[in-house]
Amino acid sequence: MIEIKDIEKSFGDTKVLKGISATFETGKTNLIIGRSGSGKTVMLKSLLGIHTPEVGTISFDGRIYSELSKDEKRKLRTEIGMVFQGSALFDSMNVEENVGFPLKMFTDKKSRVIKERVNEVLDRVNLKDANHKFPNELSGGMQKRVAIARAIVNNPKYLFCDEPNSGLDPETSILIDELIQEITREYDITTVINTHDMNSVLQIGEKIIFLKNGIKEWEGNNEQILETRNKSIVEFVYSSDLFKKVRESLLEEDDEERSNDLHLNK
Amino acid sequence: MKQLILKEIDDLIIGSLGIVAFISFFIGGVVAIQTALNLTNPLIPKSLIAFATRQSVILEFAPTFISIIMAGRAGSYITSSIGTMRVTEQIDALEVMGVNAINYLVFPKIVAFTLYPFVIAISMFLGILGGWLAGVYGGFVGSDQFITGIQTDFIPFHVFYAFLKTFIFGMLLATIPSFHGFYMKGGALEVGKASTTSFVWTSVVIITVNYIITQLLLS
């Protein structure tokens, strides 16, 4: 479990995070959502230790990050897996080398054992026969799978994903979302996903934190988000033209059915 | 780390040998021809052609001129490869994993450039060879005269001076482009700009350091 308490972060005179508190639960997919500029990325980078909040604490299963020694922080980092927005695969390495990189860097495992583990996780993310391909030979969806495989190869306790569906078609996005959720449950890890993709929100939002202008505006899950009357949430959820049109057409169909029923009754 | 160092040696040192050999050979030849064409006084021995070629190649052409070429060839490669890693979040990925990104990316390049004096030694040899071929087969000087000229007033300290500055230039070639790549901000366009800036700064620093070392050691 990751717990953040009253974190504040500024860049110059601009306060990006304004006293946010939240809990990200283990075994669940926790989503941070909000419009661009709401502070999602800064919050995720604060959780990763890339940014240091001026105020507040971040604790990983009771370990307060700012109070850890250098060695403890290094150890904690080996417990973290990260899936970047653009996958961030190392161009000079093939799939097998990319996935095996954390094991090679942080464990004393023999190359045979590393290879077995790499094949195991590649199998888990449904990527077979791609071991010797380079990132530029893979599709966007395949690159995301490799990035997920690399993130989980070292059995992390915490998995962070920065807009994992960015640049993917809707069908592949669903597959990636499902994969992340399955892995979260299977490995019992704390997963935090930064997204503004509504399909992901509805599909895997077991816990959702909605940020607006650096403040936590709302907290709930994928069922509650459709029921809430919070104005900011409603505007966010139904902001796309697609949703508006679907909503309008559904309302029109509903009206037609009612008028037909009235005619029949008469 | 060993594999990374070997890869950098392959990319930065061995990969540069072709262009270094080509330029050194022909510039050595041109230096010999230019010197020969300007020696109109019959009292000046023809062996001076070889002497001038040797001094030009060992003192300045091989260490300094080739280093400027390397700032364009290897320096741009270093800046653009590290810069692309920055833009595509690969450096963030290393840092999140707990890898010391500077150590991982820059240290192997510094180690690779400790072999840079070998490149310059090859450049010196090929430069003088080019001068000999152009001088002798161009009909400007006899082979014996050229060999005599090469040996005339040879000062071993000049070779030490040349290799000392080559080693320093090698360190500059590894670190300045790495700095520009590692700390760049922006996107693909900025990677290009960073490569250009890196080339300009590496060249400026090499020329300035060359002047300082020459002033300190030879004057």
CSV table of C-alpha atoms in Angstrom, one decimal:
chain,number,residue,atom,x,y,z
A,1,MET,CA,0.0,0.0,0.0
A,2,ILE,CA,1.2,3.5,-0.8
A,3,GLU,CA,0.0,6.4,1.3
A,4,ILE,CA,0.5,10.0,0.5
A,5,LYS,CA,-0.2,12.7,3.1
A,6,ASP,CA,-0.7,16.4,2.4
A,7,ILE,CA,1.9,16.6,-0.4
A,8,GLU,CA,2.7,19.9,-2.0
A,9,LYS,CA,4.9,20.6,-4.9
A,10,SER,CA,5.8,23.9,-6.6
A,11,PHE,CA,7.8,24.8,-9.7
A,12,GLY,CA,8.9,28.4,-9.2
A,13,ASP,CA,5.8,30.4,-8.2
A,14,THR,CA,3.4,27.8,-9.5
A,15,LYS,CA,2.0,25.4,-7.0
A,16,VAL,CA,1.2,22.2,-8.9
A,17,LEU,CA,0.2,19.9,-6.0
A,18,LYS,CA,-1.8,21.6,-3.2
A,19,GLY,CA,-1.9,19.3,-0.2
A,20,ILE,CA,-3.0,16.0,-1.7
A,21,SER,CA,-3.7,12.9,0.5
A,22,ALA,CA,-4.6,9.5,-0.8
A,23,THR,CA,-4.1,5.8,-0.4
A,24,PHE,CA,-3.3,3.4,-3.2
A,25,GLU,CA,-4.3,-0.1,-2.2
A,26,THR,CA,-2.5,-3.4,-2.9
A,27,GLY,CA,-3.9,-5.8,-5.4
A,28,LYS,CA,-6.0,-3.1,-7.0
A,29,THR,CA,-5.6,-0.9,-10.0
A,30,ASN,CA,-5.5,2.7,-8.7
A,31,LEU,CA,-6.0,5.4,-11.2
A,32,ILE,CA,-5.0,9.0,-11.1
A,33,ILE,CA,-7.2,10.9,-13.6
A,34,GLY,CA,-7.7,14.6,-14.5
A,35,ARG,CA,-7.3,17.0,-17.4
A,36,SER,CA,-3.9,18.0,-18.8
A,37,GLY,CA,-2.2,20.3,-16.3
A,38,SER,CA,-4.1,19.0,-13.3
A,39,GLY,CA,-0.9,17.6,-11.7
A,40,LYS,CA,-1.2,13.9,-12.6
A,41,THR,CA,2.3,13.6,-14.0
A,42,VAL,CA,3.9,15.6,-11.1
A,43,MET,CA,2.1,13.4,-8.6
A,44,LEU,CA,3.3,10.2,-10.3
A,45,LYS,CA,6.9,11.5,-10.6
A,46,SER,CA,6.7,12.4,-6.9
A,47,LEU,CA,5.7,8.9,-6.1
A,48,LEU,CA,8.6,7.6,-8.2
A,49,GLY,CA,11.0,9.9,-6.3
A,50,ILE,CA,11.9,11.9,-9.5
A,51,HIS,CA,10.3,15.0,-7.8
A,52,THR,CA,10.6,15.7,-4.1
A,53,PRO,CA,7.5,17.3,-2.6
A,54,GLU,CA,8.2,20.4,-0.4
A,55,VAL,CA,5.6,19.4,2.1
A,56,GLY,CA,4.0,16.0,3.1
A,57,THR,CA,5.0,12.4,3.1
A,58,ILE,CA,4.9,9.4,0.8
A,59,SER,CA,5.1,6.0,2.5
A,60,PHE,CA,5.5,2.6,0.8
A,61,ASP,CA,4.0,0.0,3.2
A,62,GLY,CA,4.9,2.1,6.2
A,63,ARG,CA,8.3,3.2,4.9
A,64,ILE,CA,8.4,7.0,4.6
A,65,TYR,CA,10.4,7.7,1.5
A,66,SER,CA,12.0,11.0,2.7
A,67,GLU,CA,13.2,9.3,5.9
A,68,LEU,CA,14.9,6.4,4.1
A,69,SER,CA,18.7,6.1,3.9
A,70,LYS,CA,20.4,6.1,0.4
A,71,ASP,CA,20.7,2.3,0.5
A,72,GLU,CA,17.1,1.9,1.6
A,73,LYS,CA,16.0,4.2,-1.2
A,74,ARG,CA,18.0,2.1,-3.7
A,75,LYS,CA,16.5,-1.1,-2.4
A,76,LEU,CA,13.0,0.5,-2.7
A,77,ARG,CA,13.7,1.4,-6.3
A,78,THR,CA,14.3,-2.2,-7.1
A,79,GLU,CA,10.8,-3.0,-5.8
A,80,ILE,CA,9.3,-0.5,-8.3
A,81,GLY,CA,8.3,-1.3,-11.9
A,82,MET,CA,7.4,1.5,-14.3
A,83,VAL,CA,5.7,1.5,-17.7
A,84,PHE,CA,6.4,4.8,-19.4
A,85,GLN,CA,4.1,6.7,-21.8
A,86,GLY,CA,6.3,6.0,-24.8
A,87,SER,CA,7.4,2.6,-23.5
A,88,ALA,CA,11.0,3.9,-23.0
A,89,LEU,CA,12.6,0.6,-24.3
A,90,PHE,CA,16.3,0.8,-24.8
A,91,ASP,CA,16.9,1.1,-28.6
A,92,SER,CA,20.3,-0.6,-28.5
A,93,MET,CA,18.9,-3.7,-26.9
A,94,ASN,CA,16.6,-6.4,-28.3
A,95,VAL,CA,13.4,-7.5,-26.5
A,96,GLU,CA,15.2,-10.2,-24.4
A,97,GLU,CA,17.9,-7.8,-23.3
A,98,ASN,CA,15.4,-5.1,-22.5
A,99,VAL,CA,13.3,-7.3,-20.3
A,100,GLY,CA,16.3,-9.0,-18.7
A,101,PHE,CA,18.0,-5.6,-17.9
A,102,PRO,CA,16.7,-5.1,-14.3
A,103,LEU,CA,17.7,-8.7,-13.5
A,104,LYS,CA,21.2,-8.2,-15.0
A,105,MET,CA,21.7,-5.0,-13.1
A,106,PHE,CA,20.3,-5.8,-9.7
A,107,THR,CA,20.7,-9.6,-9.2
A,108,ASP,CA,23.5,-12.1,-9.3
A,109,LYS,CA,21.4,-14.6,-11.4
A,110,LYS,CA,23.2,-16.5,-14.1
A,111,SER,CA,22.3,-15.7,-17.7
A,112,ARG,CA,20.5,-19.1,-18.1
A,113,VAL,CA,18.2,-18.2,-15.1
A,114,ILE,CA,17.7,-14.7,-16.4
A,115,LYS,CA,16.7,-16.1,-19.8
A,116,GLU,CA,14.2,-18.5,-18.3
A,117,ARG,CA,12.6,-15.7,-16.3
A,118,VAL,CA,12.5,-13.4,-19.3
A,119,ASN,CA,10.8,-16.1,-21.4
A,120,GLU,CA,8.3,-16.6,-18.5
A,121,VAL,CA,7.3,-12.9,-18.4
A,122,LEU,CA,7.2,-12.6,-22.1
A,123,ASP,CA,4.9,-15.6,-22.2
A,124,ARG,CA,2.8,-13.9,-19.5
A,125,VAL,CA,2.3,-10.8,-21.6
A,126,ASN,CA,1.5,-12.9,-24.7
A,127,LEU,CA,4.7,-12.1,-26.6
A,128,LYS,CA,6.3,-15.1,-28.0
A,129,ASP,CA,9.0,-15.3,-30.7
A,130,ALA,CA,9.9,-11.7,-30.3
A,131,ASN,CA,13.0,-12.2,-28.1
A,132,HIS,CA,15.5,-11.1,-30.8
A,133,LYS,CA,13.5,-8.2,-32.2
A,134,PHE,CA,14.6,-4.6,-31.6
A,135,PRO,CA,12.1,-2.0,-30.4
A,136,ASN,CA,11.9,-0.3,-33.8
A,137,GLU,CA,10.6,-3.6,-35.2
A,138,LEU,CA,7.7,-3.8,-32.8
A,139,SER,CA,4.2,-2.2,-33.0
A,140,GLY,CA,3.1,0.2,-30.3
A,141,GLY,CA,1.0,-2.5,-28.6
A,142,MET,CA,4.0,-4.9,-28.6
A,143,GLN,CA,6.3,-2.2,-27.2
A,144,LYS,CA,3.9,-1.7,-24.4
A,145,ARG,CA,3.8,-5.4,-23.6
A,146,VAL,CA,7.6,-5.5,-23.6
A,147,ALA,CA,7.6,-2.5,-21.2
A,148,ILE,CA,5.1,-4.3,-18.9
A,149,ALA,CA,7.3,-7.4,-19.1
A,150,ARG,CA,10.4,-5.4,-18.1
A,151,ALA,CA,8.4,-3.7,-15.3
A,152,ILE,CA,7.3,-7.0,-13.7
A,153,VAL,CA,10.4,-9.2,-14.4
A,154,ASN,CA,12.0,-8.3,-11.0
A,155,ASN,CA,8.7,-9.1,-9.1
A,156,PRO,CA,8.0,-5.6,-8.1
A,157,LYS,CA,5.8,-4.6,-5.2
A,158,TYR,CA,4.7,-1.4,-6.9
A,159,LEU,CA,3.8,-0.9,-10.5
A,160,PHE,CA,3.5,2.6,-12.0
A,161,CYS,CA,2.1,3.2,-15.5
A,162,ASP,CA,2.1,6.6,-17.2
A,163,GLU,CA,-0.7,6.7,-19.7
A,164,PRO,CA,-0.2,3.1,-20.8
A,165,ASN,CA,-2.8,3.5,-23.6
A,166,SER,CA,-1.4,6.5,-25.2
A,167,GLY,CA,-1.0,6.1,-29.0
A,168,LEU,CA,-2.8,2.7,-29.1
A,169,ASP,CA,-6.0,1.8,-30.9
A,170,PRO,CA,-9.0,1.1,-28.7
A,171,GLU,CA,-8.9,-2.7,-29.1
A,172,THR,CA,-5.2,-2.8,-28.1
A,173,SER,CA,-5.8,-0.4,-25.3
A,174,ILE,CA,-8.4,-2.8,-23.8
A,175,LEU,CA,-6.0,-5.7,-24.0
A,176,ILE,CA,-3.2,-3.6,-22.3
A,177,ASP,CA,-5.7,-2.5,-19.5
A,178,GLU,CA,-6.8,-6.1,-19.0
A,179,LEU,CA,-3.2,-7.3,-18.8
A,180,ILE,CA,-2.3,-4.7,-16.2
A,181,GLN,CA,-5.3,-5.6,-14.1
A,182,GLU,CA,-4.6,-9.3,-14.3
A,183,ILE,CA,-0.9,-8.8,-13.4
A,184,THR,CA,-1.9,-6.6,-10.5
A,185,ARG,CA,-4.2,-9.3,-9.1
A,186,GLU,CA,-1.9,-12.2,-9.9
A,187,TYR,CA,1.3,-10.7,-8.4
A,188,ASP,CA,-0.7,-8.8,-5.6
A,189,ILE,CA,1.1,-5.6,-6.3
A,190,THR,CA,0.1,-1.9,-5.8
A,191,THR,CA,-0.6,-0.5,-9.2
A,192,VAL,CA,-0.9,3.2,-9.9
A,193,ILE,CA,-1.9,4.3,-13.3
A,194,ASN,CA,-1.9,7.9,-14.6
A,195,THR,CA,-4.5,8.2,-17.4
A,196,HIS,CA,-7.2,10.4,-18.9
A,197,ASP,CA,-8.6,7.5,-21.0
A,198,MET,CA,-12.2,7.0,-20.1
A,199,ASN,CA,-12.3,3.4,-21.4
A,200,SER,CA,-9.5,2.6,-18.9
A,201,VAL,CA,-11.3,4.4,-16.1
A,202,LEU,CA,-14.5,2.4,-16.7
A,203,GLN,CA,-12.7,-0.9,-17.3
A,204,ILE,CA,-10.1,-1.1,-14.6
A,205,GLY,CA,-10.8,1.8,-12.2
A,206,GLU,CA,-11.0,-0.1,-9.0
A,207,LYS,CA,-9.9,3.0,-7.2
A,208,ILE,CA,-10.0,6.4,-8.9
A,209,ILE,CA,-8.5,9.7,-7.7
A,210,PHE,CA,-9.6,12.8,-9.7
A,211,LEU,CA,-7.3,15.7,-9.7
A,212,LYS,CA,-8.2,19.3,-10.7
A,213,ASN,CA,-5.8,22.2,-10.5
A,214,GLY,CA,-3.5,20.3,-8.1
A,215,ILE,CA,-6.3,19.4,-5.7
A,216,LYS,CA,-8.0,16.0,-5.1
A,217,GLU,CA,-11.5,16.9,-6.3
A,218,TRP,CA,-13.1,13.4,-6.0
A,219,GLU,CA,-12.3,9.8,-5.0
A,220,GLY,CA,-14.3,6.6,-5.9
A,221,ASN,CA,-14.4,3.7,-8.3
A,222,ASN,CA,-15.6,3.0,-11.8
A,223,GLU,CA,-19.2,2.4,-10.7
A,224,GLN,CA,-19.4,5.5,-8.5
A,225,ILE,CA,-17.9,7.7,-11.3
A,226,LEU,CA,-21.0,7.2,-13.4
A,227,GLU,CA,-23.4,8.0,-10.6
A,228,THR,CA,-21.7,11.0,-9.1
A,229,ARG,CA,-23.2,14.5,-9.8
A,230,ASN,CA,-19.8,16.2,-9.1
A,231,LYS,CA,-19.8,18.8,-11.9
A,232,SER,CA,-16.1,18.5,-12.6
A,233,ILE,CA,-16.4,14.7,-12.9
A,234,VAL,CA,-19.5,14.9,-15.2
A,235,GLU,CA,-17.7,17.4,-17.4
A,236,PHE,CA,-14.6,15.2,-17.5
A,237,VAL,CA,-16.5,11.9,-18.2
A,238,TYR,CA,-18.8,13.3,-20.9
A,239,SER,CA,-16.3,15.7,-22.4
A,240,SER,CA,-15.7,13.9,-25.7
A,241,ASP,CA,-17.9,14.3,-28.7
A,242,LEU,CA,-18.3,10.6,-28.9
A,243,PHE,CA,-19.9,10.4,-25.5
A,244,LYS,CA,-22.1,13.4,-26.2
A,245,LYS,CA,-23.4,11.9,-29.4
A,246,VAL,CA,-24.0,8.5,-27.9
A,247,ARG,CA,-25.8,10.1,-25.0
A,248,GLU,CA,-28.0,12.2,-27.3
A,249,SER,CA,-28.8,9.3,-29.5
A,250,LEU,CA,-29.7,7.1,-26.5
A,251,LEU,CA,-32.0,9.9,-25.2
A,252,GLU,CA,-33.6,10.2,-28.6
A,253,GLU,CA,-34.3,6.5,-28.8
A,254,ASP,CA,-35.7,6.6,-25.3
A,255,ASP,CA,-38.1,9.4,-26.4
A,256,GLU,CA,-39.2,7.5,-29.5
A,257,GLU,CA,-40.0,4.4,-27.5
A,258,ARG,CA,-42.0,6.4,-25.0
A,259,SER,CA,-44.1,8.1,-27.8
A,260,ASN,CA,-44.6,4.7,-29.5
A,261,ASP,CA,-45.8,3.2,-26.3
A,262,LEU,CA,-48.2,6.1,-25.8
A,263,HIS,CA,-49.7,5.5,-29.4
A,264,LEU,CA,-50.1,1.8,-28.7
A,265,ASN,CA,-51.9,2.5,-25.4
A,266,LYS,CA,-54.3,4.9,-27.1
B,1,MET,CA,29.9,-2.8,-17.9
B,2,LYS,CA,32.6,-4.6,-19.8
B,3,GLN,CA,30.3,-5.2,-22.7
B,4,LEU,CA,29.3,-1.5,-22.7
B,5,ILE,CA,32.9,-0.4,-22.8
B,6,LEU,CA,33.7,-2.8,-25.6
B,7,LYS,CA,30.7,-1.5,-27.5
B,8,GLU,CA,31.8,2.1,-27.1
B,9,ILE,CA,35.3,1.2,-28.2
B,10,ASP,CA,33.8,-0.3,-31.3
B,11,ASP,CA,31.4,2.6,-32.0
B,12,LEU,CA,33.7,5.5,-31.1
B,13,ILE,CA,37.3,4.3,-31.7
B,14,ILE,CA,37.2,1.5,-34.3
B,15,GLY,CA,34.3,3.1,-36.1
B,16,SER,CA,36.3,6.3,-36.6
B,17,LEU,CA,39.4,4.6,-38.0
B,18,GLY,CA,38.2,4.7,-41.6
B,19,ILE,CA,37.5,8.5,-41.8
B,20,VAL,CA,40.7,9.2,-39.7
B,21,ALA,CA,42.8,7.1,-42.0
B,22,PHE,CA,41.4,8.6,-45.2
B,23,ILE,CA,41.8,12.2,-44.0
B,24,SER,CA,45.3,11.7,-42.5
B,25,PHE,CA,46.7,10.0,-45.7
B,26,PHE,CA,45.5,12.7,-48.0
B,27,ILE,CA,46.2,15.7,-45.8
B,28,GLY,CA,49.8,14.3,-45.3
B,29,GLY,CA,50.1,14.1,-49.0
B,30,VAL,CA,48.8,17.7,-49.5
B,31,VAL,CA,51.2,19.1,-46.8
B,32,ALA,CA,54.1,17.5,-48.6
B,33,ILE,CA,53.1,18.8,-52.1
B,34,GLN,CA,52.3,22.3,-50.7
B,35,THR,CA,55.8,22.4,-49.0
B,36,ALA,CA,57.5,21.2,-52.1
B,37,LEU,CA,55.8,23.8,-54.3
B,38,ASN,CA,56.8,26.6,-52.0
B,39,LEU,CA,60.5,25.5,-51.9
B,40,THR,CA,61.8,27.6,-54.8
B,41,ASN,CA,65.2,28.3,-53.4
B,42,PRO,CA,67.7,25.7,-54.7
B,43,LEU,CA,69.8,26.2,-51.5
B,44,ILE,CA,67.2,24.7,-49.3
B,45,PRO,CA,67.5,20.9,-49.2
B,46,LYS,CA,64.6,18.8,-50.5
B,47,SER,CA,64.6,16.9,-47.2
B,48,LEU,CA,62.9,19.9,-45.7
B,49,ILE,CA,59.7,18.6,-47.3
B,50,ALA,CA,59.7,15.6,-45.1
B,51,PHE,CA,60.8,17.6,-42.1
B,52,ALA,CA,57.8,20.0,-42.6
B,53,THR,CA,55.4,17.2,-43.1
B,54,ARG,CA,56.5,15.3,-40.0
B,55,GLN,CA,56.4,18.4,-37.8
B,56,SER,CA,52.9,19.5,-39.1
B,57,VAL,CA,51.5,16.0,-38.8
B,58,ILE,CA,52.9,15.2,-35.4
B,59,LEU,CA,52.5,18.5,-33.7
B,60,GLU,CA,49.2,19.8,-35.0
B,61,PHE,CA,47.5,18.0,-37.7
B,62,ALA,CA,47.0,14.6,-36.1
B,63,PRO,CA,46.2,15.6,-32.5
B,64,THR,CA,44.2,18.8,-33.1
B,65,PHE,CA,42.8,18.6,-36.6
B,66,ILE,CA,41.7,15.0,-36.2
B,67,SER,CA,40.2,15.9,-32.8
B,68,ILE,CA,38.0,18.5,-34.5
B,69,ILE,CA,36.9,15.9,-37.0
B,70,MET,CA,36.2,13.5,-34.1
B,71,ALA,CA,34.1,16.3,-32.4
B,72,GLY,CA,31.9,16.1,-35.5
B,73,ARG,CA,31.9,12.4,-35.9
B,74,ALA,CA,32.0,10.8,-32.4
B,75,GLY,CA,30.8,14.0,-30.5
B,76,SER,CA,27.6,14.3,-32.5
B,77,TYR,CA,27.0,10.6,-32.2
B,78,ILE,CA,27.4,10.8,-28.4
B,79,THR,CA,25.1,13.9,-28.0
B,80,SER,CA,22.4,12.6,-30.3
B,81,SER,CA,22.3,9.1,-28.8
B,82,ILE,CA,22.2,10.3,-25.2
B,83,GLY,CA,19.8,13.1,-26.2
B,84,THR,CA,17.4,10.7,-27.9
B,85,MET,CA,17.5,8.6,-24.7
B,86,ARG,CA,16.6,11.7,-22.7
B,87,VAL,CA,13.7,12.6,-25.1
B,88,THR,CA,12.3,9.1,-25.2
B,89,GLU,CA,12.4,8.7,-21.4
B,90,GLN,CA,15.1,6.0,-21.5
B,91,ILE,CA,17.2,7.9,-19.1
B,92,ASP,CA,14.2,8.4,-16.8
B,93,ALA,CA,13.7,4.6,-17.0
B,94,LEU,CA,17.3,4.0,-15.9
B,95,GLU,CA,16.9,6.4,-13.0
B,96,VAL,CA,13.6,4.9,-11.9
B,97,MET,CA,15.2,1.5,-11.9
B,98,GLY,CA,17.9,2.9,-9.6
B,99,VAL,CA,20.7,2.8,-12.2
B,100,ASN,CA,23.2,5.7,-12.0
B,101,ALA,CA,22.5,7.0,-15.5
B,102,ILE,CA,25.6,9.2,-15.8
B,103,ASN,CA,27.8,6.3,-14.7
B,104,TYR,CA,26.0,3.9,-17.0
B,105,LEU,CA,26.1,6.1,-20.1
B,106,VAL,CA,29.2,8.3,-19.8
B,107,PHE,CA,31.8,6.2,-18.0
B,108,PRO,CA,32.1,3.6,-20.8
B,109,LYS,CA,32.7,6.5,-23.3
B,110,ILE,CA,35.4,8.0,-21.1
B,111,VAL,CA,37.1,4.6,-20.9
B,112,ALA,CA,36.8,4.1,-24.6
B,113,PHE,CA,38.5,7.4,-25.3
B,114,THR,CA,41.5,6.4,-23.3
B,115,LEU,CA,42.4,4.5,-26.5
B,116,TYR,CA,42.1,7.7,-28.5
B,117,PRO,CA,46.0,8.2,-28.6
B,118,PHE,CA,46.2,4.9,-30.7
B,119,VAL,CA,43.9,6.5,-33.3
B,120,ILE,CA,46.2,9.5,-33.4
B,121,ALA,CA,49.3,7.3,-33.7
B,122,ILE,CA,47.7,5.7,-36.7
B,123,SER,CA,46.9,9.1,-38.1
B,124,MET,CA,50.5,10.3,-37.6
B,125,PHE,CA,51.8,7.2,-39.4
B,126,LEU,CA,49.4,7.5,-42.3
B,127,GLY,CA,49.9,11.3,-42.6
B,128,ILE,CA,53.7,10.8,-43.0
B,129,LEU,CA,53.1,7.8,-45.3
B,130,GLY,CA,50.8,10.0,-47.4
B,131,GLY,CA,53.5,12.7,-47.5
B,132,TRP,CA,56.1,10.2,-48.6
B,133,LEU,CA,54.0,8.7,-51.4
B,134,ALA,CA,52.9,12.2,-52.7
B,135,GLY,CA,56.5,13.5,-52.4
B,136,VAL,CA,58.3,10.6,-54.0
B,137,TYR,CA,55.8,9.5,-56.6
B,138,GLY,CA,54.9,13.1,-57.4
B,139,GLY,CA,58.5,13.7,-58.3
B,140,PHE,CA,59.1,16.3,-55.6
B,141,VAL,CA,61.7,14.5,-53.5
B,142,GLY,CA,63.7,11.3,-53.5
B,143,SER,CA,62.8,8.5,-51.1
B,144,ASP,CA,66.2,8.7,-49.4
B,145,GLN,CA,65.9,12.5,-49.0
B,146,PHE,CA,62.5,12.1,-47.5
B,147,ILE,CA,63.7,9.5,-45.0
B,148,THR,CA,66.6,11.7,-44.1
B,149,GLY,CA,64.2,14.7,-43.6
B,150,ILE,CA,61.9,12.7,-41.3
B,151,GLN,CA,64.9,11.9,-39.0
B,152,THR,CA,66.3,15.5,-39.1
B,153,ASP,CA,66.2,17.3,-35.7
B,154,PHE,CA,63.8,14.8,-34.2
B,155,ILE,CA,62.8,15.8,-30.7
B,156,PRO,CA,61.1,13.0,-28.8
B,157,PHE,CA,59.4,15.5,-26.4
B,158,HIS,CA,57.3,16.6,-29.3
B,159,VAL,CA,55.7,13.2,-29.5
B,160,PHE,CA,55.1,13.2,-25.7
B,161,TYR,CA,53.5,16.7,-26.1
B,162,ALA,CA,51.3,15.4,-29.0
B,163,PHE,CA,50.1,12.4,-27.1
B,164,LEU,CA,49.5,14.3,-23.9
B,165,LYS,CA,47.2,16.7,-25.6
B,166,THR,CA,45.6,13.9,-27.5
B,167,PHE,CA,44.7,12.2,-24.2
B,168,ILE,CA,43.2,15.5,-22.9
B,169,PHE,CA,41.3,16.0,-26.1
B,170,GLY,CA,40.0,12.5,-25.8
B,171,MET,CA,38.5,13.3,-22.4
B,172,LEU,CA,37.0,16.5,-23.8
B,173,LEU,CA,35.5,14.5,-26.7
B,174,ALA,CA,33.9,12.0,-24.3
B,175,THR,CA,32.5,14.5,-21.7
B,176,ILE,CA,31.4,17.7,-23.5
B,177,PRO,CA,29.0,15.9,-26.0
B,178,SER,CA,27.8,13.7,-23.1
B,179,PHE,CA,26.9,16.7,-21.0
B,180,HIS,CA,25.0,18.3,-23.9
B,181,GLY,CA,23.1,15.1,-24.6
B,182,PHE,CA,22.3,14.3,-20.9
B,183,TYR,CA,21.1,17.7,-19.9
B,184,MET,CA,19.1,18.6,-23.0
B,185,LYS,CA,15.5,19.4,-22.9
B,186,GLY,CA,12.8,19.3,-25.5
B,187,GLY,CA,12.1,17.0,-28.4
B,188,ALA,CA,13.6,15.7,-31.6
B,189,LEU,CA,14.4,19.2,-33.0
B,190,GLU,CA,16.4,20.0,-29.8
B,191,VAL,CA,18.4,16.8,-30.2
B,192,GLY,CA,19.7,18.2,-33.5
B,193,LYS,CA,20.4,21.6,-31.9
B,194,ALA,CA,22.2,20.0,-29.0
B,195,SER,CA,24.4,18.0,-31.4
B,196,THR,CA,25.3,21.3,-33.2
B,197,THR,CA,26.0,23.1,-29.9
B,198,SER,CA,28.0,20.2,-28.7
B,199,PHE,CA,30.2,20.2,-31.8
B,200,VAL,CA,30.8,24.0,-31.6
B,201,TRP,CA,31.7,23.9,-27.9
B,202,THR,CA,33.9,20.8,-28.2
B,203,SER,CA,35.8,22.5,-31.0
B,204,VAL,CA,36.1,25.8,-29.1
B,205,VAL,CA,37.4,24.1,-26.0
B,206,ILE,CA,39.8,21.8,-27.9
B,207,ILE,CA,41.3,24.9,-29.8
B,208,THR,CA,41.6,26.8,-26.5
B,209,VAL,CA,43.1,24.0,-24.6
B,210,ASN,CA,45.5,23.3,-27.5
B,211,TYR,CA,46.7,26.9,-27.2
B,212,ILE,CA,47.2,26.7,-23.4
B,213,ILE,CA,49.0,23.3,-23.5
B,214,THR,CA,51.3,24.6,-26.3
B,215,GLN,CA,52.0,27.7,-24.4
B,216,LEU,CA,52.8,25.7,-21.3
B,217,LEU,CA,54.9,22.9,-22.8
B,218,LEU,CA,56.6,24.3,-25.9
B,219,SER,CA,57.2,28.0,-25.4
